[in-house]
PDB file of C-alpha atoms in Angstrom:
ATOM      1  CA  MET A   7      59.815  76.989  55.888  1.00  0.00           C
ATOM      2  CA  THR A   8      56.641  77.627  57.778  1.00  0.00           C
ATOM      3  CA  ASP A   9      53.247  76.220  57.084  1.00  0.00           C
ATOM      4  CA  ARG A  10      50.633  79.370  56.485  1.00  0.00           C
ATOM      5  CA  ARG A  11      47.740  76.113  55.465  1.00  0.00           C
ATOM      6  CA  GLN A  12      44.363  77.168  55.940  1.00  0.00           C
ATOM      7  CA  PRO A  13      42.227  75.660  57.901  1.00  0.00           C
ATOM      8  CA  ARG A  14      39.309  72.833  56.648  1.00  0.00           C
ATOM      9  CA  PRO A  15      36.235  74.284  57.134  1.00  0.00           C
ATOM     10  CA  VAL A  16      33.565  72.479  59.962  1.00  0.00           C
ATOM     11  CA  SER A  17      31.028  70.420  58.240  1.00  0.00           C
ATOM     12  CA  LEU A  18      28.461  69.012  60.352  1.00  0.00           C
ATOM     13  CA  SER A  19      24.862  66.701  59.127  1.00  0.00           C
ATOM     14  CA  LEU A  20      22.257  67.473  60.171  1.00  0.00           C
ATOM     15  CA  ARG A  21      22.344  64.456  61.734  1.00  0.00           C
ATOM     16  CA  ARG A  22      25.379  64.986  63.854  1.00  0.00           C
ATOM     17  CA  LEU A  23      24.066  68.914  65.069  1.00  0.00           C
ATOM     18  CA  ARG A  24      20.960  67.106  66.194  1.00  0.00           C
ATOM     19  CA  ALA A  25      23.347  64.616  68.183  1.00  0.00           C
ATOM     20  CA  LEU A  26      24.854  67.502  69.765  1.00  0.00           C
ATOM     21  CA  ALA A  27      22.282  69.750  70.089  1.00  0.00           C
ATOM     22  CA  ALA A  28      20.937  66.473  72.626  1.00  0.00           C
ATOM     23  CA  ALA A  29      24.186  66.348  74.239  1.00  0.00           C
ATOM     24  CA  PHE A  30      23.809  70.320  75.230  1.00  0.00           C
ATOM     25  CA  ALA A  31      20.211  69.641  76.174  1.00  0.00           C
ATOM     26  CA  MET A  32      21.359  66.321  78.320  1.00  0.00           C
ATOM     27  CA  LEU A  33      24.887  68.913  80.127  1.00  0.00           C
ATOM     28  CA  GLY A  34      21.577  71.701  81.495  1.00  0.00           C
ATOM     29  CA  ALA A  35      19.402  68.374  82.693  1.00  0.00           C
ATOM     30  CA  LEU A  36      22.279  66.984  84.535  1.00  0.00           C
ATOM     31  CA  ALA A  37      23.446  70.583  85.682  1.00  0.00           C
ATOM     32  CA  SER A  38      20.080  71.458  86.966  1.00  0.00           C
ATOM     33  CA  PRO A  39      18.747  71.131  91.113  1.00  0.00           C
ATOM     34  CA  LEU A  40      17.013  67.981  91.907  1.00  0.00           C
ATOM     35  CA  ALA A  41      13.241  67.948  93.177  1.00  0.00           C
ATOM     36  CA  HIS A  42      13.259  69.158  96.520  1.00  0.00           C
ATOM     37  CA  ALA A  43      10.239  69.762  98.962  1.00  0.00           C
ATOM     38  CA  GLU A  44       8.886  72.517  99.668  1.00  0.00           C
ATOM     39  CA  ARG A  45      12.036  74.917 101.013  1.00  0.00           C
ATOM     40  CA  ALA A  46       9.690  77.679 102.637  1.00  0.00           C
ATOM     41  CA  ASP A  47       9.783  74.703 105.809  1.00  0.00           C
ATOM     42  CA  ARG A  48      13.289  75.796 106.887  1.00  0.00           C
ATOM     43  CA  ASP A  49      12.352  79.193 107.901  1.00  0.00           C
ATOM     44  CA  LYS A  50       8.736  78.703 108.838  1.00  0.00           C
ATOM     45  CA  PRO A  51       7.824  78.585 112.597  1.00  0.00           C
ATOM     46  CA  LEU A  52       7.432  75.391 114.729  1.00  0.00           C
ATOM     47  CA  ASN A  53       3.950  75.575 115.773  1.00  0.00           C
ATOM     48  CA  ILE A  54       3.289  72.416 118.319  1.00  0.00           C
ATOM     49  CA  GLU A  55       0.212  71.266 119.772  1.00  0.00           C
ATOM     50  CA  SER A  56      -0.227  68.746 122.686  1.00  0.00           C
ATOM     51  CA  ASP A  57      -2.843  67.458 125.148  1.00  0.00           C
ATOM     52  CA  HIS A  58       0.773  69.279 128.409  1.00  0.00           C
ATOM     53  CA  MET A  59       3.580  70.793 128.041  1.00  0.00           C
ATOM     54  CA  SER A  60       6.110  70.566 129.909  1.00  0.00           C
ATOM     55  CA  TYR A  61      10.293  71.661 129.819  1.00  0.00           C
ATOM     56  CA  ASP A  62      13.598  70.532 131.147  1.00  0.00           C
ATOM     57  CA  ASP A  63      16.226  73.071 131.879  1.00  0.00           C
ATOM     58  CA  LEU A  64      18.741  70.808 132.895  1.00  0.00           C
ATOM     59  CA  LYS A  65      18.657  68.546 129.350  1.00  0.00           C
ATOM     60  CA  GLN A  66      17.479  72.569 127.519  1.00  0.00           C
ATOM     61  CA  VAL A  67      13.766  70.233 126.089  1.00  0.00           C
ATOM     62  CA  ASN A  68      10.716  70.662 125.426  1.00  0.00           C
ATOM     63  CA  ILE A  69       8.749  67.836 125.516  1.00  0.00           C
ATOM     64  CA  PHE A  70       5.160  67.831 124.371  1.00  0.00           C
ATOM     65  CA  THR A  71       3.170  65.210 125.476  1.00  0.00           C
ATOM     66  CA  GLY A  72      -1.054  63.621 124.669  1.00  0.00           C
ATOM     67  CA  ASN A  73      -2.320  64.033 121.154  1.00  0.00           C
ATOM     68  CA  VAL A  74       1.052  66.147 119.864  1.00  0.00           C
ATOM     69  CA  THR A  75       0.527  67.348 116.036  1.00  0.00           C
ATOM     70  CA  MET A  76       4.266  69.735 115.547  1.00  0.00           C
ATOM     71  CA  THR A  77       4.058  71.948 112.079  1.00  0.00           C
ATOM     72  CA  LYS A  78       6.231  73.040 110.484  1.00  0.00           C
ATOM     73  CA  GLY A  79       5.897  74.787 106.777  1.00  0.00           C
ATOM     74  CA  THR A  80       3.856  71.988 105.129  1.00  0.00           C
ATOM     75  CA  ILE A  81       6.075  69.199 107.582  1.00  0.00           C
ATOM     76  CA  LEU A  82       3.209  67.545 110.038  1.00  0.00           C
ATOM     77  CA  LEU A  83       4.283  65.382 112.448  1.00  0.00           C
ATOM     78  CA  LYS A  84       1.464  62.582 114.967  1.00  0.00           C
ATOM     79  CA  ALA A  85       3.228  61.349 118.286  1.00  0.00           C
ATOM     80  CA  ASP A  86       2.004  60.394 120.942  1.00  0.00           C
ATOM     81  CA  ARG A  87       5.171  61.829 122.587  1.00  0.00           C
ATOM     82  CA  VAL A  88       7.922  65.159 121.419  1.00  0.00           C
ATOM     83  CA  GLU A  89      10.404  66.477 122.240  1.00  0.00           C
ATOM     84  CA  VAL A  90      12.440  69.291 121.083  1.00  0.00           C
ATOM     85  CA  THR A  91      15.742  70.863 121.033  1.00  0.00           C
ATOM     86  CA  GLN A  92      16.857  73.909 119.469  1.00  0.00           C
ATOM     87  CA  ASP A  93      20.679  74.601 118.901  1.00  0.00           C
ATOM     88  CA  PRO A  94      22.959  77.927 119.420  1.00  0.00           C
ATOM     89  CA  GLU A  95      22.865  78.435 115.526  1.00  0.00           C
ATOM     90  CA  GLY A  96      18.493  78.295 115.700  1.00  0.00           C
ATOM     91  CA  TYR A  97      18.252  74.664 114.166  1.00  0.00           C
ATOM     92  CA  GLN A  98      15.400  72.927 115.803  1.00  0.00           C
ATOM     93  CA  TYR A  99      15.922  69.434 116.178  1.00  0.00           C
ATOM     94  CA  ALA A 100      12.371  67.466 117.194  1.00  0.00           C
ATOM     95  CA  THR A 101      12.035  63.637 118.508  1.00  0.00           C
ATOM     96  CA  ALA A 102       8.482  62.074 117.988  1.00  0.00           C
ATOM     97  CA  TYR A 103       7.468  58.671 119.719  1.00  0.00           C
ATOM     98  CA  TYR A 104       4.466  56.008 119.628  1.00  0.00           C
ATOM     99  CA  LYS A 105       3.036  55.297 122.650  1.00  0.00           C
ATOM    100  CA  PRO A 106       2.515  51.607 123.205  1.00  0.00           C
ATOM    101  CA  GLY A 107      -0.974  49.686 121.595  1.00  0.00           C
ATOM    102  CA  GLY A 108      -1.354  53.320 120.303  1.00  0.00           C
ATOM    103  CA  PRO A 109      -0.960  54.654 116.775  1.00  0.00           C
ATOM    104  CA  LEU A 110       2.770  54.783 115.425  1.00  0.00           C
ATOM    105  CA  ALA A 111       4.394  57.902 115.446  1.00  0.00           C
ATOM    106  CA  TYR A 112       3.363  60.236 111.864  1.00  0.00           C
ATOM    107  CA  MET A 113       5.044  63.026 109.047  1.00  0.00           C
ATOM    108  CA  ARG A 114       4.668  64.084 106.037  1.00  0.00           C
ATOM    109  CA  GLN A 115       5.910  66.786 103.973  1.00  0.00           C
ATOM    110  CA  LYS A 116       4.651  68.105 100.729  1.00  0.00           C
ATOM    111  CA  ARG A 117       7.472  67.756  97.791  1.00  0.00           C
ATOM    112  CA  ASP A 118       8.410  70.951  95.782  1.00  0.00           C
ATOM    113  CA  GLY A 119       6.487  72.142  92.800  1.00  0.00           C
ATOM    114  CA  LEU A 120       4.406  68.676  92.766  1.00  0.00           C
ATOM    115  CA  ASP A 121       1.341  67.621  93.830  1.00  0.00           C
ATOM    116  CA  GLU A 122       3.209  65.002  95.274  1.00  0.00           C
ATOM    117  CA  TYR A 123       3.418  63.903  99.403  1.00  0.00           C
ATOM    118  CA  ILE A 124       5.637  61.437 101.648  1.00  0.00           C
ATOM    119  CA  ASP A 125       4.205  59.677 104.541  1.00  0.00           C
ATOM    120  CA  GLY A 126       6.157  58.204 107.466  1.00  0.00           C
ATOM    121  CA  TRP A 127       5.257  55.868 110.472  1.00  0.00           C
ATOM    122  CA  GLY A 128       7.520  54.615 112.990  1.00  0.00           C
ATOM    123  CA  GLN A 129       7.488  53.733 116.227  1.00  0.00           C
ATOM    124  CA  THR A 130       9.864  56.925 116.846  1.00  0.00           C
ATOM    125  CA  ILE A 131      10.733  59.440 114.086  1.00  0.00           C
ATOM    126  CA  TYR A 132      14.129  61.913 114.373  1.00  0.00           C
ATOM    127  CA  TYR A 133      13.375  65.018 112.705  1.00  0.00           C
ATOM    128  CA  ASN A 134      16.985  67.207 112.326  1.00  0.00           C
ATOM    129  CA  GLY A 135      16.139  70.148 111.704  1.00  0.00           C
ATOM    130  CA  LYS A 136      20.072  71.187 110.560  1.00  0.00           C
ATOM    131  CA  THR A 137      20.362  68.450 107.976  1.00  0.00           C
ATOM    132  CA  GLU A 138      16.619  67.926 106.595  1.00  0.00           C
ATOM    133  CA  VAL A 139      16.434  64.168 107.560  1.00  0.00           C
ATOM    134  CA  ALA A 140      13.886  62.500 109.145  1.00  0.00           C
ATOM    135  CA  THR A 141      14.657  59.052 110.485  1.00  0.00           C
ATOM    136  CA  LEU A 142      11.887  56.790 110.794  1.00  0.00           C
ATOM    137  CA  THR A 143      12.833  53.334 113.815  1.00  0.00           C
ATOM    138  CA  THR A 144      10.816  50.331 114.314  1.00  0.00           C
ATOM    139  CA  GLN A 145       8.125  49.695 111.755  1.00  0.00           C
ATOM    140  CA  ALA A 146       8.855  52.131 109.841  1.00  0.00           C
ATOM    141  CA  THR A 147       7.214  52.463 106.807  1.00  0.00           C
ATOM    142  CA  LEU A 148       7.452  55.428 103.901  1.00  0.00           C
ATOM    143  CA  LYS A 149       5.037  56.278 100.828  1.00  0.00           C
ATOM    144  CA  ARG A 150       5.004  59.016  98.282  1.00  0.00           C
ATOM    145  CA  LEU A 151       1.837  60.230  96.826  1.00  0.00           C
ATOM    146  CA  ALA A 152       0.185  61.769  93.838  1.00  0.00           C
ATOM    147  CA  GLY A 153      -2.813  64.119  95.039  1.00  0.00           C
ATOM    148  CA  GLY A 154      -2.011  63.379  98.610  1.00  0.00           C
ATOM    149  CA  THR A 155      -4.027  60.071  99.004  1.00  0.00           C
ATOM    150  CA  ARG A 156      -2.663  58.172  95.559  1.00  0.00           C
ATOM    151  CA  VAL A 157       0.100  55.651  96.457  1.00  0.00           C
ATOM    152  CA  LEU A 158       3.595  55.654  93.991  1.00  0.00           C
ATOM    153  CA  ASP A 159       6.120  54.817  96.518  1.00  0.00           C
ATOM    154  CA  GLU A 160       5.758  52.136  99.365  1.00  0.00           C
ATOM    155  CA  ILE A 161       8.423  51.167 101.122  1.00  0.00           C
ATOM    156  CA  HIS A 162       8.984  49.504 104.855  1.00  0.00           C
ATOM    157  CA  GLY A 163      12.603  48.701 106.727  1.00  0.00           C
ATOM    158  CA  SER A 164      14.001  48.853 110.248  1.00  0.00           C
ATOM    159  CA  VAL A 165      14.801  52.063 109.511  1.00  0.00           C
ATOM    160  CA  ILE A 166      14.184  54.079 107.592  1.00  0.00           C
ATOM    161  CA  THR A 167      16.182  57.531 106.447  1.00  0.00           C
ATOM    162  CA  TYR A 168      14.706  60.109 104.396  1.00  0.00           C
ATOM    163  CA  ASP A 169      17.068  63.234 103.169  1.00  0.00           C
ATOM    164  CA  THR A 170      13.745  65.686 102.544  1.00  0.00           C
ATOM    165  CA  TYR A 171      15.855  68.444 101.316  1.00  0.00           C
ATOM    166  CA  ASN A 172      17.478  65.983  98.161  1.00  0.00           C
ATOM    167  CA  GLU A 173      14.418  63.886  98.444  1.00  0.00           C
ATOM    168  CA  VAL A 174      16.672  60.508  99.096  1.00  0.00           C
ATOM    169  CA  TYR A 175      15.442  57.743 101.233  1.00  0.00           C
ATOM    170  CA  THR A 176      17.345  54.588 102.610  1.00  0.00           C
ATOM    171  CA  ALA A 177      15.554  51.642 104.746  1.00  0.00           C
ATOM    172  CA  ASN A 178      17.392  49.066 106.141  1.00  0.00           C
ATOM    173  CA  SER A 179      16.615  45.043 106.875  1.00  0.00           C
ATOM    174  CA  GLY A 180      15.570  43.918 110.567  1.00  0.00           C
ATOM    175  CA  ALA A 181      13.503  41.637 113.051  1.00  0.00           C
ATOM    176  CA  ASP A 182      10.488  44.427 113.746  1.00  0.00           C
ATOM    177  CA  GLN A 183      10.024  43.028 109.945  1.00  0.00           C
ATOM    178  CA  VAL A 184      10.008  40.144 110.414  1.00  0.00           C
ATOM    179  CA  ASN A 185       6.552  37.641 109.977  1.00  0.00           C
ATOM    180  CA  ALA A 186       5.074  34.721 107.567  1.00  0.00           C
ATOM    181  CA  ASN A 187       5.302  36.752 104.820  1.00  0.00           C
ATOM    182  CA  ASN A 188       9.079  37.651 105.147  1.00  0.00           C
ATOM    183  CA  PRO A 189      10.480  35.827 107.390  1.00  0.00           C
ATOM    184  CA  ASN A 190      14.387  37.064 106.944  1.00  0.00           C
ATOM    185  CA  GLY A 191      13.120  41.130 107.625  1.00  0.00           C
ATOM    186  CA  ARG A 192      13.435  41.759 104.321  1.00  0.00           C
ATOM    187  CA  VAL A 193      13.540  45.277 103.046  1.00  0.00           C
ATOM    188  CA  ARG A 194      10.369  45.151 100.810  1.00  0.00           C
ATOM    189  CA  ALA A 195       9.834  47.767  98.009  1.00  0.00           C
ATOM    190  CA  THR A 196       6.797  48.922  96.053  1.00  0.00           C
ATOM    191  CA  LEU A 197       7.911  51.721  93.086  1.00  0.00           C
ATOM    192  CA  ALA A 198       5.830  53.364  90.549  1.00  0.00           C
ATOM    193  CA  PRO A 199       7.249  53.809  87.346  1.00  0.00           C
ATOM    194  CA  ARG A 200       8.498  56.918  86.843  1.00  0.00           C
ATOM    195  CA  ASN A 201       6.444  57.832  83.560  1.00  0.00           C
ATOM    196  CA  ALA A 202       3.292  56.821  85.425  1.00  0.00           C
ATOM    197  CA  THR A 203       3.853  59.110  88.534  1.00  0.00           C
ATOM    198  CA  GLY A 204       0.716  60.968  87.982  1.00  0.00           C
ATOM    199  CA  ALA A 205       1.545  63.755  89.532  1.00  0.00           C
ATOM    200  CA  ASN A 206      -0.633  66.121  88.736  1.00  0.00           C
ATOM    201  CA  GLN A 207      -3.760  64.593  89.418  1.00  0.00           C
ATOM    202  CA  PRO A 208      -5.274  66.035  92.742  1.00  0.00           C
ATOM    203  CA  GLY A 209      -7.152  63.458  95.093  1.00  0.00           C
ATOM    204  CA  ALA A 210     -10.172  62.771  95.469  1.00  0.00           C
ATOM    205  CA  GLY A 211     -12.301  66.366  95.759  1.00  0.00           C
ATOM    206  CA  GLY A 212      -9.342  68.124  95.565  1.00  0.00           C
ATOM    207  CA  ALA A 213      -8.566  67.539  98.828  1.00  0.00           C
ATOM    208  CA  SER A 214      -5.012  66.200 100.825  1.00  0.00           C
ATOM    209  CA  LYS A 215      -5.056  63.464 102.356  1.00  0.00           C
ATOM    210  CA  PRO A 216      -2.990  61.491 105.379  1.00  0.00           C
ATOM    211  CA  ALA A 217      -2.596  57.696 103.139  1.00  0.00           C
ATOM    212  CA  ALA A 218      -3.847  55.564 105.418  1.00  0.00           C
ATOM    213  CA  ALA A 219      -0.972  54.018 108.116  1.00  0.00           C
ATOM    214  CA  PRO A 220       0.035  50.216 107.690  1.00  0.00           C
ATOM    215  CA  LYS A 221      -1.854  46.946 108.792  1.00  0.00           C
ATOM    216  CA  GLY A 222      -0.580  44.135 109.819  1.00  0.00           C
ATOM    217  CA  ASP A 223       1.094  42.113 107.792  1.00  0.00           C
ATOM    218  CA  LEU A 224       2.093  42.321 103.829  1.00  0.00           C
ATOM    219  CA  PRO A 225       2.166  40.576 100.455  1.00  0.00           C
ATOM    220  CA  PRO A 226       6.045  39.467 100.026  1.00  0.00           C
ATOM    221  CA  LEU A 227       7.432  42.811  98.560  1.00  0.00           C
ATOM    222  CA  SER A 228      10.514  42.504  95.922  1.00  0.00           C
ATOM    223  CA  PRO A 229      13.215  44.229  97.181  1.00  0.00           C
ATOM    224  CA  SER A 230      14.495  47.034  95.982  1.00  0.00           C
ATOM    225  CA  LYS A 231      18.195  47.509  94.093  1.00  0.00           C
ATOM    226  CA  SER A 232      17.650  50.991  93.740  1.00  0.00           C
ATOM    227  CA  ILE A 233      18.557  52.320  97.161  1.00  0.00           C
ATOM    228  CA  GLY A 234      21.637  54.053  98.110  1.00  0.00           C
ATOM    229  CA  ASN A 235      22.928  55.636 100.606  1.00  0.00           C
ATOM    230  CA  PRO A 236      21.917  59.566 100.515  1.00  0.00           C
ATOM    231  CA  ARG A 237      25.155  60.808 101.726  1.00  0.00           C
ATOM    232  CA  GLU A 238      27.396  59.421  99.679  1.00  0.00           C
TER     233      GLU A 238
END
């Protein structure tokens, strides 16, 4: 004989309904895209100013030297020498070098939808236009700034890789980080609480000014355990 018992109606308490609503909201947040660097940067033209330019036909590379300033949308790159190549697909690649005894190579990019910027320094900065990854090597520093001036996060390492698309960075230790306050050359990081970003507070006068370049030996910082491989 077939069991024809009717299913019982399901009753949910207000507490359970609230819990379900919170769970769905969390799923929606997980499904939403991450905050990214400015999306329009990839499609913007590359503009470069320098004291001198040469073209190496054999290597298919444009070489700019002397007070080089490169812009691509919100991306800004400053260095003593910048080499630019382009692959058959049209993706552009730039390598910036500092002049020994002079200022480090410098980069900046605005975060998408926020009054925040990422500033970076290194003896060499390599920007891959296809993967949108910047690699800063030797005496590398990366800062996240509110309003272009107020430092929120600050990372120091021998090599820092910044995935500008996913806004993920990694840092590695190295001999160039060794000093009296950091005898083992470890990665050093200071990270602001996420609820204290102040991202909507512009800098003085509303202007977006580059942060000061790192100077000399810094006091010991606790290494961050939250930095992982951006490709994992």
